[in-house]
CSV table of C-alpha atoms and ligand atoms in Angstrom, one decimal:
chain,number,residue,atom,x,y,z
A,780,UNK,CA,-44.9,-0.7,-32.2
A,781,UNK,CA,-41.8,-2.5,-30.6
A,782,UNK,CA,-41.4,-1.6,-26.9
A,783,UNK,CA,-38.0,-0.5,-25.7
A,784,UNK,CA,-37.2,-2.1,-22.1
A,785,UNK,CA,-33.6,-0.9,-21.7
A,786,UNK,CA,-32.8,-0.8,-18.2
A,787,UNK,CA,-31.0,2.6,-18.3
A,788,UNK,CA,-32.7,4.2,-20.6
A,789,UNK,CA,-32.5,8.1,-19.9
A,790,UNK,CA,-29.5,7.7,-17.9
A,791,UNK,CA,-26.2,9.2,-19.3
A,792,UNK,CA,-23.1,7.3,-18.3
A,793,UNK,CA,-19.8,9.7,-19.2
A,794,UNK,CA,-16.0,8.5,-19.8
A,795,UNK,CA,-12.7,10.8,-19.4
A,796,UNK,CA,-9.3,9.5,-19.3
A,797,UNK,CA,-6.6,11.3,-17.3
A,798,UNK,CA,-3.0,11.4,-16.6
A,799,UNK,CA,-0.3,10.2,-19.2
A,800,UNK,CA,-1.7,8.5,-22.6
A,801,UNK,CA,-1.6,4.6,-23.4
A,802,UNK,CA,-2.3,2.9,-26.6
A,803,UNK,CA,-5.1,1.0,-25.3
A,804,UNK,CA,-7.4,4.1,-24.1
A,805,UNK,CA,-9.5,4.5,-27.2
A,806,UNK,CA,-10.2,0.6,-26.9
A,807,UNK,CA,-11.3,1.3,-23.2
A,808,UNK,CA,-13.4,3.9,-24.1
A,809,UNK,CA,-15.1,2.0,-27.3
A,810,UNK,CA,-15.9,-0.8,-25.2
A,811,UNK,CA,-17.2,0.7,-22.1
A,812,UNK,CA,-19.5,2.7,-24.7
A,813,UNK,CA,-20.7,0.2,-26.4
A,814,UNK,CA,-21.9,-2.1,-23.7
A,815,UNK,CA,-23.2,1.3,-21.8
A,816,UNK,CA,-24.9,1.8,-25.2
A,817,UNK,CA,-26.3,-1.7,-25.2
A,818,UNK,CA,-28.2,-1.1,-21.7
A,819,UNK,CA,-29.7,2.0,-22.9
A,820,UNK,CA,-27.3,4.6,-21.7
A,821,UNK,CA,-26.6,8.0,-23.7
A,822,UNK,CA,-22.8,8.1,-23.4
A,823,UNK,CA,-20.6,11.6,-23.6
A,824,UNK,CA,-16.8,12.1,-23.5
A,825,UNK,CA,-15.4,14.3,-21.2
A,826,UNK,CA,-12.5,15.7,-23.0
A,827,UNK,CA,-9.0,16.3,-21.4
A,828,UNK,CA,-9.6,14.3,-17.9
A,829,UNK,CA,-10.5,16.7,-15.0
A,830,UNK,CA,-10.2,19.8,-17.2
A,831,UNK,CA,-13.0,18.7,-18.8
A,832,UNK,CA,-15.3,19.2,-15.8
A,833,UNK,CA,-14.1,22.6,-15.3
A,834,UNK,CA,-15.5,25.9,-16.4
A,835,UNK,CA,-18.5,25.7,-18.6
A,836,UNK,CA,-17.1,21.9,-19.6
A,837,UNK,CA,-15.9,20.3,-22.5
A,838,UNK,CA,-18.9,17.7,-23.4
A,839,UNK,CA,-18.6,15.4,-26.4
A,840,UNK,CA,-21.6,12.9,-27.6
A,841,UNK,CA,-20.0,9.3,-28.1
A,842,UNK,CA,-24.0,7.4,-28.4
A,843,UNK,CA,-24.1,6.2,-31.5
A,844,UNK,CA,-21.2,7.8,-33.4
A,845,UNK,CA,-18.4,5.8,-35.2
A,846,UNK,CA,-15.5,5.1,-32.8
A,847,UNK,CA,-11.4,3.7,-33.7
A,848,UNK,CA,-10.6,1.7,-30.7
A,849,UNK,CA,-7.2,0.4,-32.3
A,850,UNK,CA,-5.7,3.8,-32.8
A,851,UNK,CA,-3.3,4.3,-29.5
A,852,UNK,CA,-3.8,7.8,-27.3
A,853,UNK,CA,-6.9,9.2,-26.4
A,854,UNK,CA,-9.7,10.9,-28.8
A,855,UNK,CA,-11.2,12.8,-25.7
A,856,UNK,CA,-7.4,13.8,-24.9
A,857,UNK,CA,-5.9,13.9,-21.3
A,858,UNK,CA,-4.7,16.0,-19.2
A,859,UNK,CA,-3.0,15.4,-15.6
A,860,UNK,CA,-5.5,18.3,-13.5
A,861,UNK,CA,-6.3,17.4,-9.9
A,862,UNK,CA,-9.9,18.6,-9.0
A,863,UNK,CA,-8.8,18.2,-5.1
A,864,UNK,CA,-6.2,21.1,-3.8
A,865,UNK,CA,-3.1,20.7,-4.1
A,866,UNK,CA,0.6,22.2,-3.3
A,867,UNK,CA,0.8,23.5,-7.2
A,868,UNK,CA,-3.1,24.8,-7.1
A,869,UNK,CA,-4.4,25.6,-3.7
A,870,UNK,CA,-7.7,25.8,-4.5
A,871,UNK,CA,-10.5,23.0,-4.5
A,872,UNK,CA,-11.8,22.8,-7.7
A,873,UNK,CA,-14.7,20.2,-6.8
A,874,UNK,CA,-17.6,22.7,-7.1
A,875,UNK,CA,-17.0,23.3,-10.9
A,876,UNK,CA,-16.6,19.5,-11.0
A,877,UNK,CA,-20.2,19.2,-9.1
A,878,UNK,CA,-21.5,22.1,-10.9
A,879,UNK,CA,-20.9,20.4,-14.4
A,880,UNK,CA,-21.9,16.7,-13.6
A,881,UNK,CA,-25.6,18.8,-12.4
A,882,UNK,CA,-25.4,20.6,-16.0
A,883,UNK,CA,-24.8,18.0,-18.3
A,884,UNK,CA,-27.3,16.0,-16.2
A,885,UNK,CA,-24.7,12.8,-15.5
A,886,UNK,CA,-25.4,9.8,-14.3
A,887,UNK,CA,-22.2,7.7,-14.0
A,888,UNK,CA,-18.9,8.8,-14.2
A,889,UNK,CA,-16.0,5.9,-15.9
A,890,UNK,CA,-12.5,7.1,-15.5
A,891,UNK,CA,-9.9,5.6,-17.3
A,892,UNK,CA,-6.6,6.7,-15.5
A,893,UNK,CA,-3.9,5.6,-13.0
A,894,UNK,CA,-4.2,6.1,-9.3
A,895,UNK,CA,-4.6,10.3,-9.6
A,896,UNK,CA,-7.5,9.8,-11.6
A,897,UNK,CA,-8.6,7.0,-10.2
A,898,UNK,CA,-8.2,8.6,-6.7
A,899,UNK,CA,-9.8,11.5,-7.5
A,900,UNK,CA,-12.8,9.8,-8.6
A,901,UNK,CA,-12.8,7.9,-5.8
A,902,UNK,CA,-13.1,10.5,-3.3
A,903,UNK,CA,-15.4,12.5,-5.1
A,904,UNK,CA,-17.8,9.4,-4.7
A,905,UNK,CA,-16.8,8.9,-0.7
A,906,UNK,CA,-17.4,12.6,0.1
A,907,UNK,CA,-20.4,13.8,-2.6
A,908,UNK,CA,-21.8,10.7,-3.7
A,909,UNK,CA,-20.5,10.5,-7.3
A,910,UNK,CA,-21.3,7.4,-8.5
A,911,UNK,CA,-18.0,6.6,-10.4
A,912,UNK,CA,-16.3,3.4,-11.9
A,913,UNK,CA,-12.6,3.4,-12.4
A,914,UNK,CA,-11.0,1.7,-15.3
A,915,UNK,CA,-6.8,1.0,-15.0
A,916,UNK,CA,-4.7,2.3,-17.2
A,917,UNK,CA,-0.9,2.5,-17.5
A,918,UNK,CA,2.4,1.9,-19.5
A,919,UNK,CA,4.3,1.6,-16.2
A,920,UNK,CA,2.2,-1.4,-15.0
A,921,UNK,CA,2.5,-0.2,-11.3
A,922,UNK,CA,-1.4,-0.4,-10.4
A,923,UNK,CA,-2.2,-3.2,-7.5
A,924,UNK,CA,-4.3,-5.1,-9.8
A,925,UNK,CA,-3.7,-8.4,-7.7
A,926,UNK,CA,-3.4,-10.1,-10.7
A,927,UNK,CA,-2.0,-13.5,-9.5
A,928,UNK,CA,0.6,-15.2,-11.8
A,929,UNK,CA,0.9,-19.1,-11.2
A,930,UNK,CA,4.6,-19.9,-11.9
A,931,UNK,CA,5.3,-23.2,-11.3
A,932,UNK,CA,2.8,-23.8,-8.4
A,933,UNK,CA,3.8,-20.5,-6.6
A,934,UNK,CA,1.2,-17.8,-6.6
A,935,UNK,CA,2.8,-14.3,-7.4
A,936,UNK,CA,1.1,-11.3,-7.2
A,937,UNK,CA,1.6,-9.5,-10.7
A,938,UNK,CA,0.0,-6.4,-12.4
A,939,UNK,CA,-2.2,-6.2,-15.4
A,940,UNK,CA,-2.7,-2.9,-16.9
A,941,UNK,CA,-4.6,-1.7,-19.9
A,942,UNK,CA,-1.6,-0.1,-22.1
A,943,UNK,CA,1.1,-2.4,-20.7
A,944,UNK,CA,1.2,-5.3,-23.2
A,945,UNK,CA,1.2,-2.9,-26.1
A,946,UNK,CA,4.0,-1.0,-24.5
A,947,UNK,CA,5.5,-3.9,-23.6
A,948,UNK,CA,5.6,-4.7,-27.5
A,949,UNK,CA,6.7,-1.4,-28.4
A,950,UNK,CA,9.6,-1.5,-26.0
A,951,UNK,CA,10.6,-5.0,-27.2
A,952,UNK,CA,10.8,-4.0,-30.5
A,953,UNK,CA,12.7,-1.2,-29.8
A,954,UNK,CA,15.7,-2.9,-28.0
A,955,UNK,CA,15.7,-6.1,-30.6
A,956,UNK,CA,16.0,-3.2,-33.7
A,957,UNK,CA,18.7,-0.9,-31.8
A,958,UNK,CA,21.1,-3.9,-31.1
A,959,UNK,CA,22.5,-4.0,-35.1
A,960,UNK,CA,23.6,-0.3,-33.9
A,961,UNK,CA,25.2,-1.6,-31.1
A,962,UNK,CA,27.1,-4.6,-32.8
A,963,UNK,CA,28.3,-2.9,-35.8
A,964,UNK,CA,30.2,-0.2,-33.1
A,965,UNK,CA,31.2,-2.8,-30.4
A,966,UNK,CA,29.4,-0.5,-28.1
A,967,UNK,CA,26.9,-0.7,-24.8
A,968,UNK,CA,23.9,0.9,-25.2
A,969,UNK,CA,22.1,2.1,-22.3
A,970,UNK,CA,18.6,1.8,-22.9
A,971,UNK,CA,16.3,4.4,-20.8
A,972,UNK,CA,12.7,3.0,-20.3
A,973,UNK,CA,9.8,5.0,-18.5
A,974,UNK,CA,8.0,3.2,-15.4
A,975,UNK,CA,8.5,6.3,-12.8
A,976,UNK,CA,9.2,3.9,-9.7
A,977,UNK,CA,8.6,0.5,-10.9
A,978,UNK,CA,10.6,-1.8,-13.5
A,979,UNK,CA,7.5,-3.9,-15.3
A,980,UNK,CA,8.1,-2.3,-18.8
A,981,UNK,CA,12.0,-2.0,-18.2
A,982,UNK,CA,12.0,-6.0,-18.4
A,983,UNK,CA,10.5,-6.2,-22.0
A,984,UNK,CA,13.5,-4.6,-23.3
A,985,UNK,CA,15.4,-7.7,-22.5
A,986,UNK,CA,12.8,-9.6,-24.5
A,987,UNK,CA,15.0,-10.2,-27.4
A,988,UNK,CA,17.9,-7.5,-26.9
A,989,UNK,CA,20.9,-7.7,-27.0
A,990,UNK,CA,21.6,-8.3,-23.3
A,991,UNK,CA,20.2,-10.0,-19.8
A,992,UNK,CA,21.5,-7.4,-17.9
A,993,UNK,CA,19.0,-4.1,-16.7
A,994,UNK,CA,18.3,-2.4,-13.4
A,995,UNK,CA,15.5,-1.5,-12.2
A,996,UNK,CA,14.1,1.4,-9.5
A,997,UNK,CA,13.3,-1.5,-6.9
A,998,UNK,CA,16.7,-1.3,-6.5
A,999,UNK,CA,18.6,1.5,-5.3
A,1000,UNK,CA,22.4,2.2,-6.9
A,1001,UNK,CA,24.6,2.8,-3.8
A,1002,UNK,CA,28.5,3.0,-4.4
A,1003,UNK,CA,29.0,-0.6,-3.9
A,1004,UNK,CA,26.1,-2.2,-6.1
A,1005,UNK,CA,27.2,0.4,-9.0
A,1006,UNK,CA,31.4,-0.9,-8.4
A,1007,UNK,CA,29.4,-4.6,-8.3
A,1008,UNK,CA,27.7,-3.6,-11.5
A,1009,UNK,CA,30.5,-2.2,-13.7
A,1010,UNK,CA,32.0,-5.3,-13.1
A,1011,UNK,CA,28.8,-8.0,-14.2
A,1012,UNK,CA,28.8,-5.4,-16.9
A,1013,UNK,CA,32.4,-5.9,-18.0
A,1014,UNK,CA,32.4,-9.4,-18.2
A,1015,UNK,CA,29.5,-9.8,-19.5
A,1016,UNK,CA,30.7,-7.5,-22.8
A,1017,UNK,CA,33.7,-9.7,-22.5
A,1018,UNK,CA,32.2,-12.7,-23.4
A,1019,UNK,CA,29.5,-11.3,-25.6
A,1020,UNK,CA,30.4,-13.2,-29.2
A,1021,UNK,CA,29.5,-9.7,-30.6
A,1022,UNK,CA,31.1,-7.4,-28.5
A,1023,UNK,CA,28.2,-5.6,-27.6
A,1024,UNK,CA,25.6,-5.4,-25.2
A,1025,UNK,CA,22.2,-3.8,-25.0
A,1026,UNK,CA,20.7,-2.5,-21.3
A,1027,UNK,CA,18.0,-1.7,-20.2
A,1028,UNK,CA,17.6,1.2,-17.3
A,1029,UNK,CA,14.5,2.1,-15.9
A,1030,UNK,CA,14.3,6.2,-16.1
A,1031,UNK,CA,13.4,5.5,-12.5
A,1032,UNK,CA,16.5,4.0,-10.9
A,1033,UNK,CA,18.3,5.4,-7.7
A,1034,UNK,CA,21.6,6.4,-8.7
A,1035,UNK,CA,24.9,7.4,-6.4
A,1036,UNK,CA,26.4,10.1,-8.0
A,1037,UNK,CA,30.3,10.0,-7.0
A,1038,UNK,CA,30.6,14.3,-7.6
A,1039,UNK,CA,27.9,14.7,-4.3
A,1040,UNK,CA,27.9,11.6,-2.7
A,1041,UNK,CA,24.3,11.6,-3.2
A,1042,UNK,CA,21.7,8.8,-4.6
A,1043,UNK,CA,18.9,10.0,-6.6
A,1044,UNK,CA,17.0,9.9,-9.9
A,1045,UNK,CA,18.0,12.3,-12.6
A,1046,UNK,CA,15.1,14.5,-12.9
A,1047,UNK,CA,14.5,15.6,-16.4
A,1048,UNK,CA,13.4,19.2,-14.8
A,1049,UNK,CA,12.3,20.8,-11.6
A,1050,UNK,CA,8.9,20.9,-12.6
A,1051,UNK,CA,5.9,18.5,-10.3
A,1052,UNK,CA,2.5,18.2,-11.6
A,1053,UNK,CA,-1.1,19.0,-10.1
A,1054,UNK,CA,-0.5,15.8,-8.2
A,1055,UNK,CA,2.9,16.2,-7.3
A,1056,UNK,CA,5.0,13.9,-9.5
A,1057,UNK,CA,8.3,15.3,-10.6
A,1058,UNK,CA,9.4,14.1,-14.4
A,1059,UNK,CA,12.3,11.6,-14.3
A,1060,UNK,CA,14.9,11.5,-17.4
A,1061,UNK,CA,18.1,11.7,-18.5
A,1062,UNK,CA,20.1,8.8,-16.5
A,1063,UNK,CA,21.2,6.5,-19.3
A,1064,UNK,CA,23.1,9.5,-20.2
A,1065,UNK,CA,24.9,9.9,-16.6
A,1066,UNK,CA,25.7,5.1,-17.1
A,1067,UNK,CA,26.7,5.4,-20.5
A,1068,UNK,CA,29.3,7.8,-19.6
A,1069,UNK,CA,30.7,6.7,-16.0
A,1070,UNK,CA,30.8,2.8,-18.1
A,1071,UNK,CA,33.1,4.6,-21.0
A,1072,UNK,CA,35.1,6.5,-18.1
A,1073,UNK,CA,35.5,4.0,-15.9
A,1074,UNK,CA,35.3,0.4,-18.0
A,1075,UNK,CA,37.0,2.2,-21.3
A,1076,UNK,CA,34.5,0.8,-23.4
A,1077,UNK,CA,32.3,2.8,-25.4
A,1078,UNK,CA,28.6,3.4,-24.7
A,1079,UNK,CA,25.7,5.4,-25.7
A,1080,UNK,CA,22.6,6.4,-24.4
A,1081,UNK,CA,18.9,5.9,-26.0
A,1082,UNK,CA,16.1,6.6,-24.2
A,1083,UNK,CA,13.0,4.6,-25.6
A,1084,UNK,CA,10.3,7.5,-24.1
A,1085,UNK,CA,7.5,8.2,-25.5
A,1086,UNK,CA,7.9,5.7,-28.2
A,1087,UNK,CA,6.6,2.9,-25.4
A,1088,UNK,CA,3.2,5.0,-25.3
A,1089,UNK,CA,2.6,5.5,-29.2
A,1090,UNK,CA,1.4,3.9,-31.7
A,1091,UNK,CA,-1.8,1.4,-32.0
A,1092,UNK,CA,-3.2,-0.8,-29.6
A,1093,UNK,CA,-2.0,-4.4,-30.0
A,1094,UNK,CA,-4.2,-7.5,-29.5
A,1095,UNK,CA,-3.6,-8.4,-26.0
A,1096,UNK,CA,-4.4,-5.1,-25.1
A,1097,UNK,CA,-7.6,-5.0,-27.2
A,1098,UNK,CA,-9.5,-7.7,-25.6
A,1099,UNK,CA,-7.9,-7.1,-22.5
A,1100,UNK,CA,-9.6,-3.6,-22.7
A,1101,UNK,CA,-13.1,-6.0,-23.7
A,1102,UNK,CA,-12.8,-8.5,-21.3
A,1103,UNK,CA,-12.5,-5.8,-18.2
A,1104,UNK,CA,-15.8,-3.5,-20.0
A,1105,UNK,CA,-17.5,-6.3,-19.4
A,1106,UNK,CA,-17.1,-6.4,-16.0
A,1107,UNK,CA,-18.1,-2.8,-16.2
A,1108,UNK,CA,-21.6,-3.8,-17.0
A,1109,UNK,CA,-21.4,-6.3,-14.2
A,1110,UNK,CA,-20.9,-3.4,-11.8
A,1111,UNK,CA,-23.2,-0.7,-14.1
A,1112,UNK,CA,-25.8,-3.9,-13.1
A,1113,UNK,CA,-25.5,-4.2,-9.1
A,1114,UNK,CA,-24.8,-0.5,-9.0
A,1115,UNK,CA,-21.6,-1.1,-7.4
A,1116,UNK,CA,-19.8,2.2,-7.2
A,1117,UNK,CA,-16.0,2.9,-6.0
A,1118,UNK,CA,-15.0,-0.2,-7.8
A,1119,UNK,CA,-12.1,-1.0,-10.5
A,1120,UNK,CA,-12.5,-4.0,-13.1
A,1121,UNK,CA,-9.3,-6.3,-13.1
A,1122,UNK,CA,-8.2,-9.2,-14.4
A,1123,UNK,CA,-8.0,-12.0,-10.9
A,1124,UNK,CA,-5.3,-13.8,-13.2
A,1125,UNK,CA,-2.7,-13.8,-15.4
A,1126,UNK,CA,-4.0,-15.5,-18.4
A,1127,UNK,CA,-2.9,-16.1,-22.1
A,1128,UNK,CA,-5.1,-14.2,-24.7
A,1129,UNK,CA,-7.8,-16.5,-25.8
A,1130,UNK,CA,-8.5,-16.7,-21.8
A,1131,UNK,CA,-9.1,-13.6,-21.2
A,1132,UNK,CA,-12.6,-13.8,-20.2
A,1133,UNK,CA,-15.5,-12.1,-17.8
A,1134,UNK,CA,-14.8,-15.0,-15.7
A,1135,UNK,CA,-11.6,-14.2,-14.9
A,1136,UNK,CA,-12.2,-11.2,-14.0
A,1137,UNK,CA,-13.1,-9.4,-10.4
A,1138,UNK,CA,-13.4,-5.9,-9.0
A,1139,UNK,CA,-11.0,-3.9,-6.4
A,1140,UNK,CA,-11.7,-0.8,-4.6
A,1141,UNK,CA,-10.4,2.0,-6.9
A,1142,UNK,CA,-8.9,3.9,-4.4
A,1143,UNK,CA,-5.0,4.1,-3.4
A,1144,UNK,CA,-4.2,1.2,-5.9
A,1145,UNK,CA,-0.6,2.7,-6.9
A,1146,UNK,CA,2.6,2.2,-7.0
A,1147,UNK,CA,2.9,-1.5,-7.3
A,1148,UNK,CA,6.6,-2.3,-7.5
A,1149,UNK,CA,7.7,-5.9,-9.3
A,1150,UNK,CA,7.6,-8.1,-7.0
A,1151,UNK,CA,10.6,-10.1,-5.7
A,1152,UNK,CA,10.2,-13.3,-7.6
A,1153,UNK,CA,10.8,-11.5,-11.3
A,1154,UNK,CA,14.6,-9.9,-10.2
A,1155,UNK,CA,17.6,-11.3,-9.6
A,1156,UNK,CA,19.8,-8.5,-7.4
A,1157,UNK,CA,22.9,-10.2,-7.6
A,1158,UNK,CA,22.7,-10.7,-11.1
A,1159,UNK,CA,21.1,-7.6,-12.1
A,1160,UNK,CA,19.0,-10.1,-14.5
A,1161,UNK,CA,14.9,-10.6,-14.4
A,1162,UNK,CA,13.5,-14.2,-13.7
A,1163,UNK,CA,12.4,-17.3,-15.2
A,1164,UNK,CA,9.2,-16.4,-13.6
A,1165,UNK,CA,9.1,-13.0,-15.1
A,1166,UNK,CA,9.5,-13.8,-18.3
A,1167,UNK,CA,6.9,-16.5,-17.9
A,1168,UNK,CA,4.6,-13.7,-17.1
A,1169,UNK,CA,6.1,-11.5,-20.1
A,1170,UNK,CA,5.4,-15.1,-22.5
A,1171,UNK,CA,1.3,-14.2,-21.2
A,1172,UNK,CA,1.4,-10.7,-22.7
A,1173,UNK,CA,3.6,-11.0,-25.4
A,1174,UNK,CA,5.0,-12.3,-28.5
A,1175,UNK,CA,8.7,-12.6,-29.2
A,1176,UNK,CA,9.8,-9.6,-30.8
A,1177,UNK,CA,10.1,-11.4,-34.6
A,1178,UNK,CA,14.1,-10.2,-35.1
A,1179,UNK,CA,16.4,-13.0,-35.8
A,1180,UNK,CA,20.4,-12.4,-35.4
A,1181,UNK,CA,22.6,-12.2,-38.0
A,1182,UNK,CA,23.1,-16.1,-38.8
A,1183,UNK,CA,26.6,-15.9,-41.1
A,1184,UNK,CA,30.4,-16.3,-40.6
A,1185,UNK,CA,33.4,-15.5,-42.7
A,1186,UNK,CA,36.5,-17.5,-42.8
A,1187,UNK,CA,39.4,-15.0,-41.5
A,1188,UNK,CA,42.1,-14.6,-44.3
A,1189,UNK,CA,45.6,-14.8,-43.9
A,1190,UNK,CA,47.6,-13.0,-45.6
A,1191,UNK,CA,50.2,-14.8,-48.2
B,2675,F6P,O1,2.9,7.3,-15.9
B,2675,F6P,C1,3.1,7.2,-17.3
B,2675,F6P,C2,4.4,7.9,-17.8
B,2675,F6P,O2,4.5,7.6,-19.1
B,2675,F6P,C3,5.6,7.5,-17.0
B,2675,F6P,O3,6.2,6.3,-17.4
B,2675,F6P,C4,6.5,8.7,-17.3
B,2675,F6P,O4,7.4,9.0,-16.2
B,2675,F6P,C5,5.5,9.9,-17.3
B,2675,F6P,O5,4.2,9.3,-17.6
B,2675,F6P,C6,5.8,11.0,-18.3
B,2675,F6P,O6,4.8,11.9,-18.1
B,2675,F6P,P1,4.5,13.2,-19.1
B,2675,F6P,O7,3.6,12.7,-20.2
B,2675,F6P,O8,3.9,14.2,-18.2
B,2675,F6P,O9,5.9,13.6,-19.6
C-alpha cells in the first residue's frame, strides 16, 4: 500500500473572513484551501469572522468539498466582531476565542480581513501564541501593502488589495453606464464611492466617465478649496461638448458645511462598530445640491455603494487571490507566523507570480491613503501615474460614446 508523507498531515488549518465583504473572498478562501489541502491539512471554515469563535462556535468542514471561488461575498459570511474589548463591548472576549481554537483542535488560523481582523489576529498571536496568517482584503484599497509602482523610473508606493480590482471594475462600469443619464438631462452627477478615508476606488470612476474631475478624502474641503472647486467645476461643464459631467466623490471627503462653519464627513448614522468606525454616507447629496444652488446648474446624486462590493470576482482578482495563497504555503512551510502575503509589485496579470510576491507583518497595516504622485490638488484630477497603475488592474470599461451628429435645421 501507497504511503502517505504529507507534511501536515493531522494538522487542521482554519479560514474566517471578517469585516466588510469583497468579491474576491470566496477565491481567497478556495485557494488557501486547496494548497492547505495539498500539504495534508484538514481545513474548516469559521463562519461569520470572530463570531464564529464565540459561544460553542460555528465550525464548517471545507477538506474535500466542492468550493465557487468566482462567486463574490463570502460562503463562511462576515461579521465585523472584535474579540479584544472595546468602547461598544467592554468585555474581552478572547477566552471563548481560546476556548474554541482548544475544542475544534486548530492548528493554524488564516484570516482574510482588513486591519481589524488582521489586528486582531495578530495580537492574539503576540500575547497567546496563536499561530495566525493574515490574508488582505479590501474594496477600499487602504492596506500598506508596499506594493511599489514603477512609473516612469520613480518608485511609488501603491496598494494591492484582494477585492480592489474587481471593485475597481464594478465602479468603472458604473460611472461609464450612468453618463447617458447625465447627457440626455445636461446635468452633473455626483458620484458617491466608498473608500472610508482613502480615494483608491474613487479614481476608477473616472476610468471612462463622463468627467476628470473627483475629490478625494486626502483632501480636506475647507471654504476656499470648495469656492476653488465650484469654479473648475463650472468651466469645466462649460466646455463639456455634452453639457454634462460625471464626478466622482469619495463617501469619505472632508466637507465645510457653510450652515455651521464646520468641516466634516456626512455620517450616514450615529452608529460605530465593535472597532469603532462610524458609517460615512450621504455627501453627494449635500455637492449636488450647493452645485444647483450656487452654479444654477442642475445635479444629482448617485451613490455607487454596495454595488462596488457585489457581484463575481473578476480575473485580476482571481489570480491575484492564487498568486498570494501561494505564498501562504511558503509561510505554512517555514512556520512563519504574524505574517501577511503581498504582492512586492505592481504587475500586469500574466505576472502575477510567487516571485513577486513577499510577506509583511500583519499587524497595524491600515489606513494607507493614495499617495501624492496619483492627485492633482489644484486640478482636483488623478495622475498620469495613477492611471498607469489603474491600466495594471484593469481593463477599459468597454462603453463607447455616442459617435453621431445631426445637421441643425433652419427653418424656411
Ligand atoms: O471597508 C469596506 C467598506 O465597504 C467601506 O468602503 C465602507 O465605508 C464600509 O465598508 C461599509 O460598511 P458596512 O458594510 O458595515 O455598511
Amino acid at each position: 500500500m501507497k504511503q502517505e508523507h504529507k507534511l501536515f498531515k493531522g494538522k487542521t488549518l482554519a479560514i474566517l473572513s471578517g469585516g466588510g465583504d469583497t468579491p474576491a473572498i470566496n477565491s481567497s478562501i478556495e485557494a488557501v484551501r486547496n494548497r492547505a489541502s495539498i500539504l495534508g491539512f484538514k481545513v474548516y471554515g469559521i463562519r461569520k469572522g470572530w463570531k464564529g469563535l464565540l459561544g460553542d462556535g460555528d465550525v464548517v468542514n471545507l477538506t474535500d468539498q466542492p468550493y465557487d471561488g468566482w462567486y463574490g461575498g463570502t460562503a463562511l459570511r462576515s461579521s465585523r466582531t472584535n474579540p479584544f474589548p472595546s468602547k461598544k463591548n467592554p468585555e474581552s472576549r478572547v477566552p471563548q476565542v481560546l476556548r474554541n481554537l482548544e475544542r475544534y483542535k486548530i492548528d493554524v488560523l488564516v484570516t482574510i480581513g482588513g486591519d481589524d481582523t488582521n489586528g486582531a489576529a495578530k495580537r492574539l498571536y503576540e500575547t497567546e501564541g496563536i499561530p495566525v496568517i493574515g490574508f488582505p482584503k479590501t474594496i477600499d484599497n487602504d492596506l500598506r501593502t508596499r506594493t511599489m509602482h514603477n512609473y516612469n523610473g520613480k518608485e511609488i508606493e501603491a496598494v494591492l488589495c484582494p477585492g480592489f480590482p474587481s471593485a475597481a471594475k464594478s465602479v468603472s462600469e458604473f460611472a461609464a453606464t450612468i453618463k447617458t443619464t447625465a447627457e440626455s438631462h445636461s446635468r452633473i452627477i455626483i458620484l458617491e464611492v466608498m473608500g472610508r478615508d482613502a480615494g483608491w476606488l474613487t479614481g476608477t470612476a473616472t476610468f471612462g466617465g463622463a468627467s476628470e474631475l473627483a475629490l478625494i478624502p486626502e483632501f480636506e474641503m475647507t471654504r476656499e478649496r470648495k469656492d476653488f472647486f465650484f469654479e473648475i467645476v463650472k468651466e469645466a461643464y462649460m466646455n463639456s461638448p455634452k453639457k454634462c459631467l460625471v464626478i466622482p466623490v469619495s463617501e469619505g471627503v472632508r466637507w465645510y458645511d457653510d450652515k455651521t462653519g464646520k468641516l466634516d464627513v456626512v455620517y450616514a448614522s450615529s452608529e460605530v462598530d465593535e472597532y469603532g468606525h462610524p458609517r460615512f454616507g450621504g455627501i453627494s447629496g449635500v455637492i449636488a445640491s450647493e452645485i444647483s444652488n450656487k452654479l444654477g446648474i442642475e445635479a444629482r446624486a448617485q451613490i455607487t455603494g454596495y454595488h462596488a462590493r457585489s457581484g463575481y470576482c473578476r480575473h485580476y482578482d482571481r489570480r491575484l487571490t492564487q498568486t498570494l495563497a501561494d505564498k501562504v504555503v511558503d509561510l505554512l512551510l517555514r512556520e512563519e507566523y504574524g505574517m501577511m502575503p503581498v504582492m512586492s509589485k505592481m504587475v500586469p496579470f500574466i505576472e502575477l507570480e510567487e516571485f513577486n510576491t513577499s510577506a509583511i507583518d500583519m499587524g497595524k497595516v491600515g489606513n494607507k491613503p493614495l499617495s501624492e504622485d496619483y492627485f492633482d490638488i489644484n486640478k482636483f484630477q488623478f495622475t498620469d501615474a495613477y492611471k498607469n497603475f489603474l491600466e495594471l488592474v484593469l481593463e477599459k470599461p468597454e462603453f463607447s460614446d455616442f459617435k453621431y451628429d445631426f445637421p441643425v435645421v433652419i427653418p424656411g
